[in-house]
Coordinates of C-alpha atoms and ligand atoms in Angstrom, one line a residue:
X77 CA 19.0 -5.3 -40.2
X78 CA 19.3 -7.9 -42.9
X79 CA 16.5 -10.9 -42.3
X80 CA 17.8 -14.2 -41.4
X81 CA 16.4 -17.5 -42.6
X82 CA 15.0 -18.3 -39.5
X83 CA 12.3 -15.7 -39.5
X84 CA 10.1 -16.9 -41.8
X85 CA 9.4 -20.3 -40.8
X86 CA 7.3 -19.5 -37.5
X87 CA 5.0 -17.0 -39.2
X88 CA 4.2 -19.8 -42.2
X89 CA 3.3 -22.4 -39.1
X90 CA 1.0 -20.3 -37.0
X91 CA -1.5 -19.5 -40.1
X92 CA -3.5 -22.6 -39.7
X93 CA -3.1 -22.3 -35.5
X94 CA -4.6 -18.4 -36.6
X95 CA -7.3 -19.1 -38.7
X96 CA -9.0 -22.0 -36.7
X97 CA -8.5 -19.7 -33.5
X98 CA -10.1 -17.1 -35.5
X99 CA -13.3 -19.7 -36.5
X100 CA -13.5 -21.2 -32.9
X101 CA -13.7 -17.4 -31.4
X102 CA -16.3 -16.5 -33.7
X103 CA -18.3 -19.9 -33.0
X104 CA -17.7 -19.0 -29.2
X105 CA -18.9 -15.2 -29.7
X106 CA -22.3 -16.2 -31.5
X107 CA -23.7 -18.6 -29.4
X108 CA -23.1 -16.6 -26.1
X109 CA -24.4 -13.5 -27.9
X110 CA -27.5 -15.7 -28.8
X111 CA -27.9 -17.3 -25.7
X112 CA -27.8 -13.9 -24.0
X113 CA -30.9 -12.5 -25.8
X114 CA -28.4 -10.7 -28.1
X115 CA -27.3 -8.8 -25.0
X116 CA -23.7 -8.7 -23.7
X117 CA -23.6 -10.4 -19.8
X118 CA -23.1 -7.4 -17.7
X119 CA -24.7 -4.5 -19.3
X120 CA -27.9 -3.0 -17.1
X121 CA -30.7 -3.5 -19.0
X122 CA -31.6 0.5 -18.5
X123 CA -28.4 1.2 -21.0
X124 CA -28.6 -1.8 -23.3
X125 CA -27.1 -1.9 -26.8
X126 CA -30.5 -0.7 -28.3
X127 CA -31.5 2.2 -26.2
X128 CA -28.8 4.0 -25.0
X129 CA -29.9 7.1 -23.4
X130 CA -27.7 9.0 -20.8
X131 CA -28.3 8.6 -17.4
X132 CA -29.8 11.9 -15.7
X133 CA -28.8 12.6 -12.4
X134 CA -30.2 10.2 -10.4
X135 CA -31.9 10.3 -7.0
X136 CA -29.4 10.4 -4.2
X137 CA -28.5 6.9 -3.7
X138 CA -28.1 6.8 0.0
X139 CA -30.0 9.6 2.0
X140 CA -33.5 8.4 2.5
X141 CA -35.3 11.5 2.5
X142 CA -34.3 12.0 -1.1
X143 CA -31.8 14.7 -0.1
X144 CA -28.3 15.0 -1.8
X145 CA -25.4 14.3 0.8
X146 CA -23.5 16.9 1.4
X147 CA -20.5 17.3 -0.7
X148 CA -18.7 20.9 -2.0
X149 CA -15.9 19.9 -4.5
X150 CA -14.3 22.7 -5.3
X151 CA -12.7 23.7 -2.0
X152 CA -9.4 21.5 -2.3
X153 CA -6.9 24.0 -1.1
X154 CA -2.8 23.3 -1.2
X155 CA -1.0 21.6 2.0
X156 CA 1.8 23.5 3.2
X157 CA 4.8 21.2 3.9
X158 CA 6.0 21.2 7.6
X159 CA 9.1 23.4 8.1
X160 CA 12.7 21.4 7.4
X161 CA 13.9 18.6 9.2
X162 CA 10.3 17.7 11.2
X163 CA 8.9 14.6 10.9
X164 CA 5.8 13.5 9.5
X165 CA 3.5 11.0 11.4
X166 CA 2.5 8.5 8.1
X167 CA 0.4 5.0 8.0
X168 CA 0.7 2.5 4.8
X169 CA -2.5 1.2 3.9
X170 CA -2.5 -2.3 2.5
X171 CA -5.7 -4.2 0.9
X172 CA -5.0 -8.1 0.7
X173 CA -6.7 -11.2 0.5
X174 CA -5.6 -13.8 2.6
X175 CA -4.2 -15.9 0.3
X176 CA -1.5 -12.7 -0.6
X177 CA 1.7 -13.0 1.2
X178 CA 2.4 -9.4 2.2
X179 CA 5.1 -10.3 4.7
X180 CA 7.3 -7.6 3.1
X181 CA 5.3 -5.1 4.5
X182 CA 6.2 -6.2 8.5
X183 CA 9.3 -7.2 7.5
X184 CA 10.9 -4.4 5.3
X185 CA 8.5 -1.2 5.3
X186 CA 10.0 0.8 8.6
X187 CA 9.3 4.5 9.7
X188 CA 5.6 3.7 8.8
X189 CA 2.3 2.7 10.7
X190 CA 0.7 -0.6 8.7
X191 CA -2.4 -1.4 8.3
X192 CA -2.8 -4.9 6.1
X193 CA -6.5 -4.9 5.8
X194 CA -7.3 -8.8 4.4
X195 CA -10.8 -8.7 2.4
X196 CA -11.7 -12.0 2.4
X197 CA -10.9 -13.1 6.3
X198 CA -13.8 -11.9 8.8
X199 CA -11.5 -13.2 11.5
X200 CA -8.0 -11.1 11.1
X201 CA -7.6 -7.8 13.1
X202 CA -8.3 -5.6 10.2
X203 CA -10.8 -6.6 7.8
X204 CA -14.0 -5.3 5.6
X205 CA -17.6 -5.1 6.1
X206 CA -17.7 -7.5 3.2
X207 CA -15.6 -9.1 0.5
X208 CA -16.7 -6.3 -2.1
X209 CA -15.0 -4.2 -4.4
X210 CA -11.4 -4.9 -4.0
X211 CA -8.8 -2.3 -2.7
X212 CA -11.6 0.5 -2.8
X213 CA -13.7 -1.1 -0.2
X214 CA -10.1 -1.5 2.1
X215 CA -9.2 2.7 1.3
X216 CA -12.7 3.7 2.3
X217 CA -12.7 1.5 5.6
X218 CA -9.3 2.9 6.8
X219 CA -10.7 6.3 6.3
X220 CA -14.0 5.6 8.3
X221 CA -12.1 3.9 11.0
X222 CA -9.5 6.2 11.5
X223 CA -11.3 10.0 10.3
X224 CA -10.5 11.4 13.6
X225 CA -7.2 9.9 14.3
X226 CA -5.4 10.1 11.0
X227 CA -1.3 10.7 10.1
X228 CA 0.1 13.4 8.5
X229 CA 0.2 11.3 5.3
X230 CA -1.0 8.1 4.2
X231 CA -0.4 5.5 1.5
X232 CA -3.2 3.1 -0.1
X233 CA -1.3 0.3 -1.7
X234 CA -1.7 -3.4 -3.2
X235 CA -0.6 -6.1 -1.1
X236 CA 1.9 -7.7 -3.5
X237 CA 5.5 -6.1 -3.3
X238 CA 6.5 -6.4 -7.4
X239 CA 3.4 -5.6 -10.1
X240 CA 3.3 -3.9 -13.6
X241 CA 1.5 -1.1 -12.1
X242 CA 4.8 0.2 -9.8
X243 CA 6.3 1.8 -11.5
X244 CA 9.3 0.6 -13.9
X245 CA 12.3 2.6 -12.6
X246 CA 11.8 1.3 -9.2
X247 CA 12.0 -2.2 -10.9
X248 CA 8.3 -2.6 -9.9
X249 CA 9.2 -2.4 -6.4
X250 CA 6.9 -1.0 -3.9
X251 CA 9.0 -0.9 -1.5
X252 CA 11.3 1.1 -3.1
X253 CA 8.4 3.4 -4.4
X254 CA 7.5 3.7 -0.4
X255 CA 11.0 4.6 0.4
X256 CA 11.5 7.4 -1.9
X257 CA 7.8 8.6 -1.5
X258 CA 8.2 12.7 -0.7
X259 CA 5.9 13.5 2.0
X260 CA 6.2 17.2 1.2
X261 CA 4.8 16.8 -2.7
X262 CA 1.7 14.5 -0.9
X263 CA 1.1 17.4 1.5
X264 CA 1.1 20.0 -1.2
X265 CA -0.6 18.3 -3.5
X266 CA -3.2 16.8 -1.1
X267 CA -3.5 13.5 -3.4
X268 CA -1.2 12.0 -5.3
X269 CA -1.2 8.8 -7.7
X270 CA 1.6 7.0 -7.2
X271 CA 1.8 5.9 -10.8
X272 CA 3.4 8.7 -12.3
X273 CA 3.5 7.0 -15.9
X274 CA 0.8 7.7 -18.0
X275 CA -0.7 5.1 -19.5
X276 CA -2.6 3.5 -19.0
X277 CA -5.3 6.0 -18.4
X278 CA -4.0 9.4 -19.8
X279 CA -4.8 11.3 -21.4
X280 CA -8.3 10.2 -22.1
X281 CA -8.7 6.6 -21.4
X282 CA -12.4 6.5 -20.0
X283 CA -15.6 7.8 -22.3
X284 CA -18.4 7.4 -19.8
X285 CA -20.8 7.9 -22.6
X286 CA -19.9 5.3 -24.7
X287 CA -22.7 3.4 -26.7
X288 CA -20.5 0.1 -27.2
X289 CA -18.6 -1.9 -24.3
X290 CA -14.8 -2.0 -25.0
X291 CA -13.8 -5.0 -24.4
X292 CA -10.6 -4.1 -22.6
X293 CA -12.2 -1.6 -20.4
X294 CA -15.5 -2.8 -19.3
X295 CA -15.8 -0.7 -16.4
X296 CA -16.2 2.2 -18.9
X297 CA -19.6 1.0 -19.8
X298 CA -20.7 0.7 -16.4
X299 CA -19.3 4.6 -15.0
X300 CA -21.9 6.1 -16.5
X301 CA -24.8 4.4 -14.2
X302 CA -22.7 4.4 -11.0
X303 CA -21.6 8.1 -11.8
X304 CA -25.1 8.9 -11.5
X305 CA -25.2 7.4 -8.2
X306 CA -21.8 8.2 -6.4
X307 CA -22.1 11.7 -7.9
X308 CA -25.8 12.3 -7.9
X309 CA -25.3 16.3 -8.4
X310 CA -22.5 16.4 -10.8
X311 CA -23.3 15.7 -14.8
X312 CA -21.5 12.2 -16.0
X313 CA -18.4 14.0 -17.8
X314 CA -17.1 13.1 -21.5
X315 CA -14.1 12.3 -20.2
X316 CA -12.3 10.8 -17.1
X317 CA -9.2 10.1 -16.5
X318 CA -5.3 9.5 -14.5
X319 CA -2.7 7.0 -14.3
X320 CA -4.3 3.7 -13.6
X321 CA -4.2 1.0 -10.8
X322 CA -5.3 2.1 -7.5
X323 CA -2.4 3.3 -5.5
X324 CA -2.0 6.6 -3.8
X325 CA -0.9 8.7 -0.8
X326 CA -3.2 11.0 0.8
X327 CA -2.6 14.4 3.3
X328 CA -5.0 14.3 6.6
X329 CA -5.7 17.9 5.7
X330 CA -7.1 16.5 1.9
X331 CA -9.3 13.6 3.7
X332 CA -10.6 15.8 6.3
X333 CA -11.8 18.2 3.2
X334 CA -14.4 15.7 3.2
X335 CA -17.0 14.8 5.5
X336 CA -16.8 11.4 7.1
X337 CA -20.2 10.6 5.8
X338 CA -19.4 11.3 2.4
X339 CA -17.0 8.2 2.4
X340 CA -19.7 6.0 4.4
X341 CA -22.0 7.2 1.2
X342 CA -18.9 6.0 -0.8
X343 CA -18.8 2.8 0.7
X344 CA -22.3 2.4 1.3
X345 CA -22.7 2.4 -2.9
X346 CA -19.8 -0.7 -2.7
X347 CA -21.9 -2.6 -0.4
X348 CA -25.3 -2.2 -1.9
X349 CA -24.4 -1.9 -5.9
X350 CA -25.3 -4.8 -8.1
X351 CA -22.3 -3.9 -10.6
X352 CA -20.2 -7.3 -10.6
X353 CA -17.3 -6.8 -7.7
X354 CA -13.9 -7.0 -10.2
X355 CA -16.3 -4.0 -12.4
X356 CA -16.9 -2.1 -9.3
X357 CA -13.6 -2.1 -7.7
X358 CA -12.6 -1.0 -10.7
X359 CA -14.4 1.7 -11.2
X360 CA -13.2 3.2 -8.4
X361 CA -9.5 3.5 -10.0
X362 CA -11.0 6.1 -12.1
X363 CA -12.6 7.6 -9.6
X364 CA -10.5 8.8 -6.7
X365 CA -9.2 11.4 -8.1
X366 CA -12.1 13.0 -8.7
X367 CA -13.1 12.3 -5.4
X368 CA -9.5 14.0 -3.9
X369 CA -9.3 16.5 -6.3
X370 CA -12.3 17.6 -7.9
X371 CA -11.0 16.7 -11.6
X372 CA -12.2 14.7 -14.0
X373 CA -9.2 14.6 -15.9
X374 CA -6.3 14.2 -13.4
X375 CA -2.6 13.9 -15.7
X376 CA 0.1 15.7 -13.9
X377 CA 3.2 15.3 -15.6
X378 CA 5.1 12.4 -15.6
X379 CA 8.7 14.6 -14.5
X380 CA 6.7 16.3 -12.1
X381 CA 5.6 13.0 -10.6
X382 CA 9.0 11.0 -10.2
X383 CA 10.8 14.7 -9.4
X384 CA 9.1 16.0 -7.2
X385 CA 7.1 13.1 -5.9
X386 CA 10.0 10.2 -5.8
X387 CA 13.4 12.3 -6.5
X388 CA 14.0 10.9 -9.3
X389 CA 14.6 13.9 -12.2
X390 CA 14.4 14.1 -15.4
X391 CA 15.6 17.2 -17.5
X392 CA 11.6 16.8 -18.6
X393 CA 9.1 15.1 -20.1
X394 CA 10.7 14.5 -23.6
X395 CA 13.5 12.9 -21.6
X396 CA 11.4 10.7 -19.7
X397 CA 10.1 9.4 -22.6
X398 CA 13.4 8.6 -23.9
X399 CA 14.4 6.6 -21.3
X400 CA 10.7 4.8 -21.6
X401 CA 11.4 4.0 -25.2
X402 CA 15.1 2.5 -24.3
X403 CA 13.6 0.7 -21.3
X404 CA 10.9 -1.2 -24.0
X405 CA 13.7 -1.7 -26.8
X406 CA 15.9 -3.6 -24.3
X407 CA 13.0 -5.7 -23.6
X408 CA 11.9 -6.1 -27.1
X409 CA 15.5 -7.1 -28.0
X410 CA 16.0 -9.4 -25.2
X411 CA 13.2 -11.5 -26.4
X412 CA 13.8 -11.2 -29.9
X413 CA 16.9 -13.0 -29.2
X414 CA 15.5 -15.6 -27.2
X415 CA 13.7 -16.2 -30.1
X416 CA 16.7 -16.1 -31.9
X417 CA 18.5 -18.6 -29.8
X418 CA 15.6 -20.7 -29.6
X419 CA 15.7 -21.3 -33.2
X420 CA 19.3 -22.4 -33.0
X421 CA 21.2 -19.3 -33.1
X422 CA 24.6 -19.8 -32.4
X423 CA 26.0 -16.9 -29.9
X424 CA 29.6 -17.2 -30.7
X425 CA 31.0 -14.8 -27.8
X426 CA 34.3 -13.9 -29.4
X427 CA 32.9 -12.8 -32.2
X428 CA 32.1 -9.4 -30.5
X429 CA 34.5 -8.8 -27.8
X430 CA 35.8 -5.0 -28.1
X431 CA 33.1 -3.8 -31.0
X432 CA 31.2 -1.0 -30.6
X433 CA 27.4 -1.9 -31.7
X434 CA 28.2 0.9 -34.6
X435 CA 31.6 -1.2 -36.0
X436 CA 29.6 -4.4 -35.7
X437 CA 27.2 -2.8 -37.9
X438 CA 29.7 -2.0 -40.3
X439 CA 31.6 -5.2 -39.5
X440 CA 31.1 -8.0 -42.6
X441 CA 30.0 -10.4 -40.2
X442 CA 28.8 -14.2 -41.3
X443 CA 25.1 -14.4 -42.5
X444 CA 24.1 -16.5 -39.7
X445 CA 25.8 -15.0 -36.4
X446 CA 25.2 -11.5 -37.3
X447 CA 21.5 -11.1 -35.4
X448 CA 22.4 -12.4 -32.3
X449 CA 25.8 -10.7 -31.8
X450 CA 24.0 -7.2 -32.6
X451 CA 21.2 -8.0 -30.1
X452 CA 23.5 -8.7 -27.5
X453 CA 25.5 -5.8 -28.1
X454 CA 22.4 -3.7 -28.0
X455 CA 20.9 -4.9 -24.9
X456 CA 23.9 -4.1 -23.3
X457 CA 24.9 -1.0 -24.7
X458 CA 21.2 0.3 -23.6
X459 CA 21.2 -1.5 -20.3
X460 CA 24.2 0.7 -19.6
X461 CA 22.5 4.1 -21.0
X462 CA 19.7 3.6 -19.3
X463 CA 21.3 3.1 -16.0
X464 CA 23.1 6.2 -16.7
X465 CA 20.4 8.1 -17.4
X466 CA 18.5 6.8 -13.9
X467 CA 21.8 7.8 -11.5
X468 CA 21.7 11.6 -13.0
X469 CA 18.0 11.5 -12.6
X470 CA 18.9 10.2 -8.9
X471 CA 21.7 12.6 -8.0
X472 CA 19.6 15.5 -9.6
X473 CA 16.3 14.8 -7.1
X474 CA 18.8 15.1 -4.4
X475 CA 18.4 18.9 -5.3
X476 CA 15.5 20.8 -4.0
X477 CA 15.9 23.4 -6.6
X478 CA 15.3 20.7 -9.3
X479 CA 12.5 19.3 -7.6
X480 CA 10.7 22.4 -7.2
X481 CA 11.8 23.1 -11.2
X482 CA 9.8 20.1 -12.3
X483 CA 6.9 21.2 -10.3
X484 CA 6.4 24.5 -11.4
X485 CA 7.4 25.9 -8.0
X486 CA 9.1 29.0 -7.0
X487 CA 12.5 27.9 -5.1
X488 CA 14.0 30.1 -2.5
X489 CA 17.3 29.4 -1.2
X490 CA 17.3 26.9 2.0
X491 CA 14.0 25.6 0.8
X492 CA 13.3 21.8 1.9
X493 CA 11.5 19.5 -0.7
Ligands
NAG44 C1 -20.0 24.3 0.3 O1 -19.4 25.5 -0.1 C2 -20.2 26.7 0.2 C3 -19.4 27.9 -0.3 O2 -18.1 27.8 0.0 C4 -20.4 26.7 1.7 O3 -21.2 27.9 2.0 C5 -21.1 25.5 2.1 O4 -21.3 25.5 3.5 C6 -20.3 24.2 1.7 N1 -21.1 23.0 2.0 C7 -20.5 22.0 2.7 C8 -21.5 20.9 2.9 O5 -19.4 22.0 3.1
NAG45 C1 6.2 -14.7 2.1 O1 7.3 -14.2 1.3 C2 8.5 -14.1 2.0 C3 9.5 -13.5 1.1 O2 9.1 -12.2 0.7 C4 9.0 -15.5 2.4 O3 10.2 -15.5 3.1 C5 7.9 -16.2 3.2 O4 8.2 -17.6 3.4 C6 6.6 -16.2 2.5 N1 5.5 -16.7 3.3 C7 4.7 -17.6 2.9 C8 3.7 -18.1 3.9 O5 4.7 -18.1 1.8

């Protein structure tokens, strides 16, 4: 695309904003280092910068004669979905603070038990032992609570309706991620992320044994020492990883795998752990899986996710991707020309009517005009592939057959989901 005169002129005017940003930062960055001992804020002083040494398995954290808790972790077995047509007893599981308004859930969620736990209110109906460790502290209460009286499936969700962590197709819409939720693909699978994008946090997002903190995962420094306590008999792995951010649905048969005490010990290591709260609640969004399913590394594929998990069915992964990458260039182009229009583009509407984005590429138009008319064109010729592309996927995860295709499973004619 040819450059217009207008792109230069921010870039030239930001280099002094750049360079005195880049001066104060390092100022900023010296004298906290200094004033920390040379230490970064946050980092036990058992794994500093200097001495790094791998945690060993640690003494149990919780029994009190020394004994490791009980805890087999390779047993997860597959549910087995119930037969056509029944229904499925299911509870939503909602961590808030009081501040959130989570009114959607009353109002809009239906054919689900609720339970709005709020973190920071001692008074409302449902609350925590204590205001520690975000969502984690909520999902571990539930379980304790309810162990002996728990639905067929349950969902452990944010209390905010729209977030970048729903997932995209569903317009970021919980609701609509609750609604299409497949109660057979949570019973099979026993645990299921409801993120079924990748990233962040596969393939490989979290190196417990790091020696430096990375800044935009701190919680990766600090895995390695809680590891060492939440799993006392398990070695901290090289690698851990799935889909970020905390959400998921859970069979009764997967949380009755597990002894009730184990998720007391869980919760016990919230309530006594000196690991800042935001650090330790996060930690715990790379750690359910392996608590649910006994992997370190938990990635299923994307397809199989939204197929078989939401109905939503891609021909595959390479597909998904495609749509992905069309989603992000509408977005991209959309602001690019804001920026164009900002900078006193001209959109002159009839210069476009009836041209294909191809012919206006080919078209001879004026210097000036020609980058807003192709942006518009573009975001609307993508706009209307990609909703193309999402009401085949839809239609498709009407079909069992393609559902069970995404998954890997065998299909047999009159099969449910
Ligand atoms: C762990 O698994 C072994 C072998 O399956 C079994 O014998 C043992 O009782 C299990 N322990 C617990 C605490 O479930
Ligand atoms: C909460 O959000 C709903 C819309 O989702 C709105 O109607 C309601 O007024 C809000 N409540 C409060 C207390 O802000």
């Amino acid at each position: 695309m040819r450059r217009t005169q207008y792109s230069m002129r921010p870039v030239r005017s930001f280099i002094p904003i750049l360079s005195i940003a880049a001066c104060s930062s390092l100022i900023l960055f010296a004298t906290f280092y200094l004033s920390h001992g040379g230490r970064w804020r946050g980092i036990p002083q058992k794994i500093g910068l200097g001495d790094f040494i791998r945690p060993q398995p640690a003494k149990p954290y919780y029994n009190a004669d020394g004994s490791a808790p009980p805890f087999n972790i390779s047993e997860f077995v597959s549910g087995i979905p119930k037969p056509l047509g029944e229904r499925y007893s299911r509870a939503l599981v909602i961590a808030k603070t009081k501040k959130e308004n989570s009114s959607w859930v009353d109002d809009e969620v239906t054919g689900w038990d609720k339970a709005v736990y709020v973190i920071d209110d001692p008074q409302a109906p449902l609350h925590t032992p204590k205001n520690k460790g975000h969502e984690a502290m909520v999902y571990f209460t539930y379980i304790i609570d309810n162990y002996d009286n728990l639905p067929d499936v349950m969902a452990f969700m944010h209390a905010h309706r729209t977030g970048w962590h729903n997932e995209e197709i569903f317009d970021f819409d919980a609701l609509e991620m609750i609604n299409h939720l497949s109660m057979e693909r949570v019973t099979r699978e026993g645990y299921m992320n409801m993120r079924c994008l990748l990233a962040p946090g596969c393939p490989d997002w979290l190196h417990p044994g790091m020696l430096q903190e990375d800044g935009q995962k701190k919680e990766e420094f600090l895995i390695a020492q809680a590891w060492s306590e939440i799993f006392p008999d398990i070695p901290v792995p090289q690698v851990l990883a799935q889909p970020c951010c905390g959400q998921f649905a859970l069979s009764r048969e997967r949380v009755l795998s597990i002894p009730r005490e184990r998720y007391i010990y869980y919760r016990d290591w919230l309530l006594r752990t000196d690991i800042r709260d935001t650090m330790s609640g996060r930690i715990w969004e790379y750690l359910w899986h392996m608590v649910f399913t006994g992997e370190t590394v938990h990635c299923p594929s994307a397809n199989a996710c939204l197929c078989d998990g939401f109905g939503i069915c891609f021909d595959n992964d390479a597909q998904i991707d495609t749509y992905y990458q069309t989603m992000w260039r509408i977005r991209d182009a959309k602001d690019e020309l804001k920026d164009w229009v900002q900078q006193d583009g001209i959109l002159d509407e009839d210069a476009r009517i009836s041209l294909s984005l191809d012919e206006m590429e080919d078209a001879e138009l004026a210097e000036g005009d020609s980058k807003g008319i192709l942006l518009t064109a573009e975001v609307e010729e993508k706009t209307a592939e990609l909703e193309k592309m999402k009401q085949e996927a839809l239609k498709k995860g009407e079909q069992a057959l393609w559902r069970a295709y995404s998954a890997g499973r065998k299909y047999h004619q009159g099969d449910g989901f």
